[in-house]
Short mmCIF file of C-alpha atoms in Angstrom, two decimals:
data_model
loop_
_atom_site.label_atom_id
_atom_site.label_comp_id
_atom_site.label_asym_id
_atom_site.label_seq_id
_atom_site.Cartn_x
_atom_site.Cartn_y
_atom_site.Cartn_z
CA GLY A 1 -45.80 23.95 37.32
CA GLN A 2 -43.87 20.79 36.61
CA GLN A 3 -41.56 19.75 39.38
CA VAL A 4 -38.08 18.33 39.14
CA MET A 5 -37.25 15.39 41.39
CA GLN A 6 -33.82 15.00 42.89
CA ILE A 7 -32.24 11.93 44.39
CA PRO A 8 -30.77 11.16 46.78
CA GLN A 9 -31.96 13.63 49.38
CA TYR A 10 -28.82 13.11 51.45
CA GLN A 11 -25.40 11.70 50.69
CA HIS A 12 -22.55 11.22 53.09
CA VAL A 13 -19.15 10.28 51.67
CA GLN A 14 -15.59 9.90 52.81
CA GLU A 15 -13.22 12.48 51.42
CA GLY A 16 -11.85 11.19 48.13
CA GLU A 17 -14.96 9.22 47.21
CA ASP A 18 -17.10 10.15 44.25
CA PHE A 19 -20.58 11.65 44.47
CA THR A 20 -23.49 11.79 42.06
CA THR A 21 -26.87 13.51 42.28
CA TYR A 22 -29.69 12.97 39.81
CA CYS A 23 -32.45 15.22 38.62
CA ASN A 24 -35.53 13.89 36.84
CA SER A 25 -38.54 15.43 35.15
CA SER A 26 -41.70 13.84 33.76
CA THR A 27 -41.71 16.38 30.95
CA THR A 28 -39.09 17.52 28.47
CA LEU A 29 -36.93 20.31 29.78
CA SER A 30 -35.83 23.28 27.72
CA ASN A 31 -32.79 23.53 29.92
CA ILE A 32 -31.53 22.58 33.37
CA GLN A 33 -29.46 24.61 35.77
CA TRP A 34 -27.40 23.49 38.76
CA TYR A 35 -26.77 25.52 41.89
CA LYS A 36 -24.72 24.91 45.03
CA GLN A 37 -25.71 26.24 48.42
CA ARG A 38 -23.16 26.06 51.21
CA PRO A 39 -24.45 25.67 54.78
CA GLY A 40 -25.80 29.03 55.88
CA GLY A 41 -25.25 30.47 52.42
CA HIS A 42 -27.19 31.26 49.30
CA PRO A 43 -27.53 29.38 46.01
CA VAL A 44 -24.64 29.91 43.62
CA PHE A 45 -25.01 29.16 39.93
CA LEU A 46 -22.81 26.37 38.64
CA ILE A 47 -23.94 25.72 35.09
CA GLN A 48 -26.76 25.60 32.56
CA LEU A 49 -27.28 22.71 30.16
CA VAL A 50 -29.35 23.20 27.05
CA LYS A 51 -28.56 20.57 24.44
CA SER A 52 -29.69 16.95 24.38
CA GLY A 53 -26.89 14.67 25.57
CA GLU A 54 -24.74 17.62 26.61
CA VAL A 55 -21.79 16.94 28.91
CA LYS A 56 -19.86 19.77 30.57
CA LYS A 57 -16.95 19.61 32.97
CA GLN A 58 -15.73 22.05 35.57
CA LYS A 59 -12.57 20.66 37.17
CA ARG A 60 -13.82 17.70 39.27
CA LEU A 61 -17.49 18.35 38.43
CA THR A 62 -19.18 16.69 35.44
CA PHE A 63 -22.68 17.71 34.38
CA GLN A 64 -24.83 15.71 31.98
CA PHE A 65 -28.14 16.37 30.26
CA GLY A 66 -30.03 13.30 29.12
CA GLU A 67 -30.71 12.49 25.50
CA ALA A 68 -34.45 12.92 26.05
CA LYS A 69 -33.87 16.13 28.04
CA LYS A 70 -35.81 14.70 30.96
CA ASN A 71 -32.94 14.04 33.32
CA SER A 72 -29.63 15.43 34.38
CA SER A 73 -26.81 14.50 36.70
CA LEU A 74 -23.96 16.11 38.56
CA HIS A 75 -20.94 13.96 39.35
CA ILE A 76 -18.09 15.02 41.60
CA THR A 77 -14.85 13.06 41.39
CA ALA A 78 -12.72 12.64 44.51
CA THR A 79 -14.79 14.80 46.85
CA GLN A 80 -13.14 17.35 49.09
CA THR A 81 -14.44 18.99 52.26
CA THR A 82 -14.98 22.15 50.22
CA ASP A 83 -17.67 20.30 48.25
CA VAL A 84 -19.96 20.21 51.29
CA GLY A 85 -23.34 21.79 50.65
CA THR A 86 -26.68 21.22 49.01
CA TYR A 87 -26.81 20.82 45.26
CA PHE A 88 -30.00 21.89 43.49
CA CYS A 89 -31.14 21.40 39.97
CA ALA A 90 -33.61 23.94 38.62
CA ARG A 91 -35.66 24.25 35.50
CA THR A 92 -36.93 27.40 33.89
CA GLN A 93 -40.64 27.57 33.20
CA GLY A 94 -42.69 28.93 30.36
CA GLY A 95 -39.90 30.89 28.78
CA SER A 96 -39.82 33.12 31.84
CA GLU A 97 -37.04 33.65 34.30
CA LYS A 98 -38.92 31.70 36.96
CA LEU A 99 -36.79 28.87 38.32
CA VAL A 100 -38.39 25.69 39.65
CA PHE A 101 -35.97 24.05 42.04
CA GLY A 102 -35.71 20.45 43.11
CA LYS A 103 -35.50 19.69 46.81
CA GLY A 104 -31.75 19.31 46.58
CA THR A 105 -29.16 16.74 47.57
CA LYS A 106 -27.30 17.53 50.75
CA LEU A 107 -23.70 16.37 50.58
CA THR A 108 -21.57 15.90 53.65
CA VAL A 109 -17.93 14.87 53.41
CA ASN A 110 -16.07 13.11 56.18
CA PRO A 111 -12.40 14.18 56.22
CA ASP B 1 -18.34 44.88 42.16
CA ALA B 2 -21.05 44.52 44.78
CA GLY B 3 -23.26 41.49 44.50
CA VAL B 4 -26.96 41.36 45.25
CA THR B 5 -27.55 42.95 48.64
CA GLN B 6 -30.50 42.28 50.89
CA SER B 7 -31.64 43.88 54.09
CA PRO B 8 -32.15 43.14 56.83
CA THR B 9 -30.19 39.91 57.23
CA HIS B 10 -32.30 38.68 60.11
CA LEU B 11 -35.71 39.66 61.36
CA ILE B 12 -38.08 38.47 64.07
CA LYS B 13 -41.74 39.38 63.79
CA THR B 14 -44.93 38.49 65.62
CA ARG B 15 -47.89 36.77 64.00
CA GLY B 16 -50.19 39.28 62.32
CA GLN B 17 -47.50 41.87 61.76
CA HIS B 18 -46.29 43.19 58.45
CA VAL B 19 -42.75 42.97 57.06
CA THR B 20 -40.83 44.67 54.25
CA LEU B 21 -37.71 43.10 52.82
CA ARG B 22 -35.36 44.98 50.52
CA CYS B 23 -33.09 43.98 47.67
CA SER B 24 -30.55 45.84 45.56
CA PRO B 25 -29.58 44.03 42.38
CA ILE B 26 -26.18 43.93 40.77
CA SER B 27 -25.51 47.11 38.84
CA GLY B 28 -26.87 46.76 35.32
CA HIS B 29 -29.32 44.00 36.22
CA LYS B 30 -32.89 45.06 35.57
CA SER B 31 -34.57 41.78 36.51
CA VAL B 32 -35.24 40.90 40.14
CA SER B 33 -36.90 37.76 41.48
CA TRP B 34 -37.93 36.76 44.98
CA TYR B 35 -37.83 33.26 46.40
CA GLN B 36 -38.88 31.70 49.68
CA GLN B 37 -36.76 28.88 51.05
CA VAL B 38 -38.00 26.91 54.04
CA LEU B 39 -35.57 24.70 55.88
CA GLY B 40 -34.65 21.57 53.97
CA GLN B 41 -36.36 22.62 50.75
CA GLY B 42 -35.37 24.26 47.51
CA PRO B 43 -36.20 27.92 46.90
CA GLN B 44 -39.79 28.58 45.77
CA PHE B 45 -40.53 31.35 43.32
CA ILE B 46 -42.63 34.24 44.59
CA PHE B 47 -42.29 37.12 42.09
CA GLN B 48 -40.27 38.36 39.20
CA TYR B 49 -40.00 42.01 38.15
CA TYR B 50 -38.40 43.48 35.09
CA GLU B 51 -38.29 47.19 34.33
CA LYS B 52 -40.68 47.83 37.23
CA GLU B 53 -43.33 45.52 35.83
CA GLU B 54 -44.41 42.23 37.34
CA ARG B 55 -43.42 39.46 34.94
CA GLY B 56 -44.28 36.44 37.02
CA ARG B 57 -46.02 35.41 40.20
CA GLY B 58 -45.74 32.15 42.08
CA ASN B 59 -48.36 30.29 44.05
CA PHE B 60 -48.38 32.55 47.10
CA PRO B 61 -51.36 34.25 48.78
CA ASP B 62 -52.25 37.89 48.24
CA ARG B 63 -50.60 38.70 51.54
CA PHE B 64 -47.38 38.70 49.52
CA SER B 65 -46.73 41.68 47.30
CA ALA B 66 -43.69 43.29 45.73
CA ARG B 67 -42.58 46.21 43.67
CA GLN B 68 -39.55 47.41 41.78
CA PHE B 69 -38.26 50.95 41.82
CA PRO B 70 -36.77 53.07 39.02
CA ASN B 71 -33.26 52.18 40.24
CA TYR B 72 -34.25 48.48 39.89
CA SER B 73 -34.13 47.81 43.61
CA SER B 74 -37.08 45.88 44.95
CA GLU B 75 -39.20 45.36 48.03
CA LEU B 76 -41.11 42.30 49.12
CA ASN B 77 -43.99 42.93 51.48
CA VAL B 78 -45.79 40.32 53.53
CA ASN B 79 -48.92 41.21 55.49
CA ALA B 80 -50.64 39.38 58.33
CA LEU B 81 -47.64 37.18 59.03
CA LEU B 82 -48.20 33.53 59.85
CA LEU B 83 -45.84 31.15 61.61
CA GLY B 84 -45.46 29.33 58.30
CA ASP B 85 -43.95 32.41 56.72
CA SER B 86 -40.77 31.76 58.68
CA ALA B 87 -38.14 31.13 56.03
CA LEU B 88 -35.11 32.46 54.22
CA TYR B 89 -36.21 35.01 51.64
CA LEU B 90 -33.87 35.22 48.72
CA CYS B 91 -33.60 37.89 46.09
CA ALA B 92 -31.97 37.14 42.76
CA SER B 93 -31.00 39.47 39.98
CA ARG B 94 -30.25 38.61 36.43
CA TYR B 95 -28.93 40.33 33.36
CA HIS B 96 -31.95 40.21 31.06
CA GLY B 97 -31.73 37.17 28.84
CA GLY B 98 -28.77 35.73 30.71
CA PRO B 99 -29.05 32.27 32.24
CA GLU B 100 -27.44 32.91 35.59
CA ALA B 101 -29.45 34.07 38.58
CA PHE B 102 -27.28 35.85 41.15
CA PHE B 103 -28.68 35.39 44.64
CA GLY B 104 -28.26 37.65 47.62
CA GLN B 105 -27.44 36.34 51.07
CA GLY B 106 -31.10 36.38 51.98
CA THR B 107 -33.20 37.64 54.85
CA ARG B 108 -33.89 35.10 57.57
CA LEU B 109 -37.44 35.83 58.78
CA THR B 110 -38.70 34.24 61.97
CA VAL B 111 -42.35 34.65 62.89
CA VAL B 112 -43.20 33.96 66.53
#
């Protein structure tokens, strides 16, 4: 199956700084999902983007889907220590419920 | 409401042994998927079941098998364990057609 590439692999920020993670695909995506996994925890669904150029906001989190539907980003404004964790993008495949995850971006926040 | 529950939470097995992992989906969810997550990687799809039928299989050897029961709970079986099978095994349930996969806390399997 087609993979999704995430960058950066790691990101360390000072509390209050912004953070962005990027997800890229070589093929057009039908949709993209974002999950957050806290240390020692399990993935938790954040959002699904479906439409070209879509932008969705959840408080300090802004999610974008590229115009060509080949890339997506998650931006966190003014990070807090509660934002610590690994953020994964995931694509569905073949109209099934199978999720193909990126390798994730691990965010650490220095208080 | 209870979320997705998995048992056991931790397990240590010896190479060559067999293991059975269990998952109970959220009430009303008929779709269950299994994922393997090795340290530092994203979850990798193993199986998906819906209404007791296998709907998808990932790129895993035949040592991995699964089934779903009439109450929609599921088991993942792994035979002839290898050291490389050490991972967090995640179960996810989904309301059919819904976008969100709800993950359980996982079973941490260590093969020694």
